[in-house]
Coordinates of C-alpha atoms and ligand atoms in Angstrom, one line a residue:
M1 CA -13.5 -8.0 -8.2
N2 CA -10.1 -6.5 -9.1
I3 CA -9.3 -3.5 -6.9
I4 CA -6.5 -1.0 -6.7
L5 CA -5.9 0.9 -3.4
L6 CA -4.3 4.3 -4.1
G7 CA -3.2 6.9 -1.5
A8 CA -0.1 8.4 0.1
P9 CA 2.2 6.2 2.1
G10 CA 0.7 5.9 5.6
A11 CA -2.9 6.8 4.4
G12 CA -4.1 3.4 5.7
K13 CA -4.1 1.4 2.5
G14 CA -2.8 -1.7 4.3
T15 CA -5.6 -1.6 6.9
Q16 CA -8.3 -1.1 4.3
A17 CA -6.8 -3.9 2.2
E18 CA -7.2 -6.3 5.1
V19 CA -10.9 -5.2 5.5
I20 CA -11.6 -5.8 1.8
C21 CA -9.7 -9.0 1.8
E22 CA -12.0 -10.4 4.6
H23 CA -15.1 -8.9 3.1
L24 CA -14.7 -10.3 -0.4
S25 CA -12.4 -13.2 0.3
I26 CA -9.8 -12.2 -2.2
P27 CA -6.0 -11.9 -1.7
S28 CA -4.4 -8.6 -0.8
I29 CA -1.1 -8.0 -2.7
S30 CA 1.3 -5.5 -1.3
T31 CA 4.4 -4.9 -3.4
G32 CA 6.0 -3.2 -0.4
N33 CA 5.6 -6.5 1.6
I34 CA 6.9 -8.6 -1.3
I35 CA 10.0 -6.4 -1.6
R36 CA 10.6 -6.4 2.2
E37 CA 10.4 -10.3 2.1
A38 CA 12.9 -10.4 -0.7
L39 CA 15.2 -8.0 1.2
K40 CA 15.0 -10.3 4.3
S41 CA 15.8 -13.4 2.3
G42 CA 18.6 -11.7 0.4
T43 CA 17.3 -12.5 -3.1
E44 CA 18.7 -10.7 -6.2
M45 CA 15.6 -8.6 -6.4
G46 CA 15.9 -7.7 -2.8
K47 CA 19.4 -6.5 -3.3
K48 CA 18.4 -4.4 -6.3
A49 CA 15.5 -2.8 -4.3
K50 CA 17.4 -2.2 -1.0
S51 CA 18.9 1.3 -1.5
F52 CA 15.8 2.7 -3.2
M53 CA 13.6 1.6 -0.5
E54 CA 15.7 2.8 2.4
E55 CA 16.0 6.3 0.8
G56 CA 12.2 6.5 0.4
K57 CA 12.5 6.3 -3.4
L58 CA 10.5 4.1 -5.7
V59 CA 12.0 0.8 -6.9
P60 CA 12.5 0.8 -10.7
D61 CA 9.3 0.1 -12.7
D62 CA 10.7 -3.0 -14.4
V63 CA 11.4 -4.7 -11.1
V64 CA 7.9 -4.1 -9.6
I65 CA 6.1 -4.8 -12.8
G66 CA 7.9 -8.2 -12.9
I67 CA 6.8 -8.9 -9.3
I68 CA 3.2 -8.1 -10.1
K69 CA 3.1 -10.2 -13.3
E70 CA 4.4 -13.2 -11.4
R71 CA 2.0 -12.7 -8.5
L72 CA -1.2 -12.1 -10.5
A73 CA -0.5 -15.3 -12.5
Q74 CA -1.0 -17.4 -9.3
D75 CA -4.2 -19.4 -8.8
D76 CA -5.6 -17.4 -5.8
C77 CA -6.0 -14.3 -8.0
K78 CA -8.5 -16.0 -10.3
N79 CA -11.5 -14.6 -8.5
G80 CA -10.1 -11.2 -7.9
F81 CA -7.5 -9.3 -5.9
I82 CA -6.6 -6.1 -4.1
L83 CA -3.5 -4.2 -5.1
D84 CA -2.0 -2.3 -2.2
G85 CA 0.8 0.0 -3.3
F86 CA 0.8 -0.9 -7.0
P87 CA 0.7 0.9 -9.4
R88 CA 2.7 3.9 -8.2
T89 CA 3.6 5.4 -11.5
I90 CA 1.9 6.0 -14.8
P91 CA 4.2 3.5 -16.6
Q92 CA 3.2 0.8 -14.0
A93 CA -0.5 1.5 -14.6
E94 CA 0.1 1.3 -18.4
A95 CA 1.9 -2.0 -17.9
L96 CA -1.1 -3.4 -16.0
D97 CA -3.5 -2.3 -18.8
K98 CA -1.1 -3.9 -21.4
M99 CA -1.2 -7.2 -19.4
G100 CA -4.9 -7.2 -20.0
V101 CA -5.7 -7.0 -16.3
A102 CA -9.2 -5.5 -16.0
I103 CA -9.5 -3.3 -13.0
D104 CA -13.0 -2.8 -11.6
K105 CA -12.4 -0.1 -9.0
V106 CA -9.7 2.2 -7.8
I107 CA -10.2 3.4 -4.2
D108 CA -8.2 6.4 -3.3
I109 CA -7.7 7.1 0.4
E110 CA -7.2 10.8 1.0
V111 CA -5.3 12.0 4.0
A112 CA -3.5 15.4 4.5
D113 CA 0.4 15.4 4.5
E114 CA 0.6 16.7 8.1
S115 CA -1.5 13.8 9.4
I116 CA 0.6 11.3 7.4
V117 CA 3.8 12.5 9.1
L118 CA 2.1 12.1 12.6
R119 CA 0.7 8.7 11.8
M120 CA 3.9 7.3 10.3
S121 CA 6.1 8.2 13.3
G122 CA 3.8 6.0 15.4
R123 CA 3.4 3.1 13.0
R124 CA 4.9 -0.3 14.0
V125 CA 5.0 -3.4 11.8
C126 CA 5.4 -7.1 12.6
E127 CA 8.8 -8.2 11.4
T128 CA 7.5 -11.7 10.8
C129 CA 4.1 -11.3 9.0
G130 CA 4.1 -7.6 8.1
A131 CA 0.9 -6.7 9.9
S132 CA 0.6 -3.1 10.7
Y133 CA -0.1 -1.4 14.1
H134 CA 0.0 2.1 15.6
I135 CA 1.2 3.1 19.1
L136 CA -2.0 5.3 19.5
Y137 CA -4.6 4.3 17.0
K138 CA -4.2 0.5 16.5
Q139 CA -2.5 -1.0 19.5
P140 CA -1.7 -4.7 19.7
K141 CA -3.1 -6.6 22.7
V142 CA 0.4 -6.9 24.1
E143 CA 2.8 -4.0 23.6
G144 CA 5.4 -4.8 21.0
V145 CA 3.9 -8.2 20.1
C146 CA 1.9 -9.1 16.9
D147 CA -1.7 -10.2 17.6
K148 CA -1.6 -12.5 14.6
C149 CA 1.6 -14.4 14.9
T150 CA 3.3 -13.2 18.1
G151 CA 6.2 -11.7 16.0
T152 CA 8.1 -8.6 17.2
L153 CA 6.8 -5.2 16.3
V154 CA 9.4 -2.7 14.9
Q155 CA 9.5 0.7 13.3
R156 CA 10.3 0.5 9.6
K157 CA 13.5 2.3 8.6
D158 CA 11.5 4.2 5.9
D159 CA 9.0 5.4 8.5
H160 CA 11.6 7.7 10.0
P161 CA 10.5 11.4 9.6
D162 CA 13.1 12.5 6.9
T163 CA 12.4 9.4 4.8
V164 CA 8.6 10.0 5.2
K165 CA 9.0 13.5 3.8
E166 CA 10.9 12.1 0.8
R167 CA 8.2 9.5 0.3
L168 CA 5.5 12.1 0.3
K169 CA 7.4 14.2 -2.3
V170 CA 7.7 11.1 -4.5
Y171 CA 4.0 10.3 -3.9
H172 CA 2.9 13.8 -5.1
E173 CA 5.3 13.8 -8.1
Q174 CA 4.8 10.2 -9.4
T175 CA 1.8 8.5 -7.8
E176 CA -0.8 11.3 -7.5
P177 CA -1.2 11.6 -11.3
L178 CA -2.7 8.2 -11.2
K179 CA -5.9 9.7 -9.8
S180 CA -6.7 11.5 -13.1
Y181 CA -5.5 8.4 -15.1
Y182 CA -8.2 6.3 -13.4
E183 CA -10.7 9.1 -13.2
K184 CA -10.6 9.3 -17.0
Q185 CA -11.3 5.5 -17.0
G186 CA -14.3 6.1 -14.8
K187 CA -12.9 3.9 -12.0
L188 CA -11.9 6.3 -9.3
C189 CA -13.7 6.4 -5.9
I190 CA -12.4 8.8 -3.3
V191 CA -12.6 7.8 0.3
E192 CA -12.0 10.3 3.1
G193 CA -9.3 8.7 5.3
Q194 CA -8.6 11.6 7.6
E195 CA -10.7 10.6 10.6
D196 CA -11.2 7.4 12.6
V197 CA -10.2 4.0 11.1
K198 CA -13.8 2.9 11.6
D199 CA -15.1 5.8 9.5
T200 CA -12.6 5.1 6.7
T201 CA -13.7 1.4 6.8
R202 CA -17.3 2.3 6.5
L203 CA -16.6 4.6 3.5
T204 CA -14.4 1.9 1.9
L205 CA -17.2 -0.7 2.1
K206 CA -19.7 1.8 0.8
A207 CA -17.3 2.5 -2.2
L208 CA -17.2 -1.2 -3.0
E209 CA -21.0 -1.3 -3.3
A210 CA -21.3 1.9 -5.4
Ligands
LIG301 P1 4.9 0.4 1.0 O1 5.1 -0.7 2.0 O2 3.8 0.1 0.0 O3 4.9 1.8 1.5 O4 6.3 0.3 0.1 C1 7.5 0.5 0.7 C2 8.6 0.8 -0.4 O5 8.6 -0.2 -1.3 C3 8.3 2.1 -1.2 O6 8.7 3.3 -0.6 C4 9.1 1.8 -2.4 O7 10.5 2.0 -2.2 C5 8.9 0.3 -2.6 N1 7.7 0.0 -3.5 C6 6.5 -0.6 -3.1 N2 5.7 -0.7 -4.1 C7 6.3 0.0 -5.1 C8 5.8 0.3 -6.5 N3 4.6 -0.1 -6.9 N4 6.7 0.9 -7.3 C9 8.0 1.3 -6.8 N5 8.4 1.1 -5.6 C10 7.6 0.4 -4.7

């Protein structure tokens, strides 16, 4: 199954992507993680993306479309994939359609802006493997240490409150229109992501079966 996860930054797409990844044994592809990796290794693409990302803006469409084209061509995507954080604009969704990639389901995780700001200030990510935690809602076994790879947990620069506000503005202007884009295609499933992670997970798994 080919799945897109939509939702504001901090809505919990990454966590639900991990759930689906385990449930269906298909890879989860996060453009944000790919860009952060490129930034760390100082590649040309990473250099291009750096300022956009740090200011909470979207990286130009041609750059992310290139990333996705390359990633979806890899062998592990043959039996399906989850896109976490792509597409984020109408031109990106159109590019996916033009590539002939058939999307089965678009799961939109809905969370109010106020909750997003609260959640993101407590979010911590592993600087080695990118796994996501929260100081209140998803604590690691040992404080500051990743359960999966023992890497150090840090706050992302773009999770600082001012950047979060900019990212939400960008989300409402450029990404939210994708909901009606996919609703018209009959692929949109809305998942209420406001409450406990367990509830969101239950609703996500239900949406997969619908
Ligand atoms: P994320 O980890 O998904 O929240 O992404 C972090 C940042 O990476 C975003 O704020 C953007 O700057 C950039 N980014 C990730 N995915 C995309 C995309 N599909 N289009 C444009 N920029 C993106």
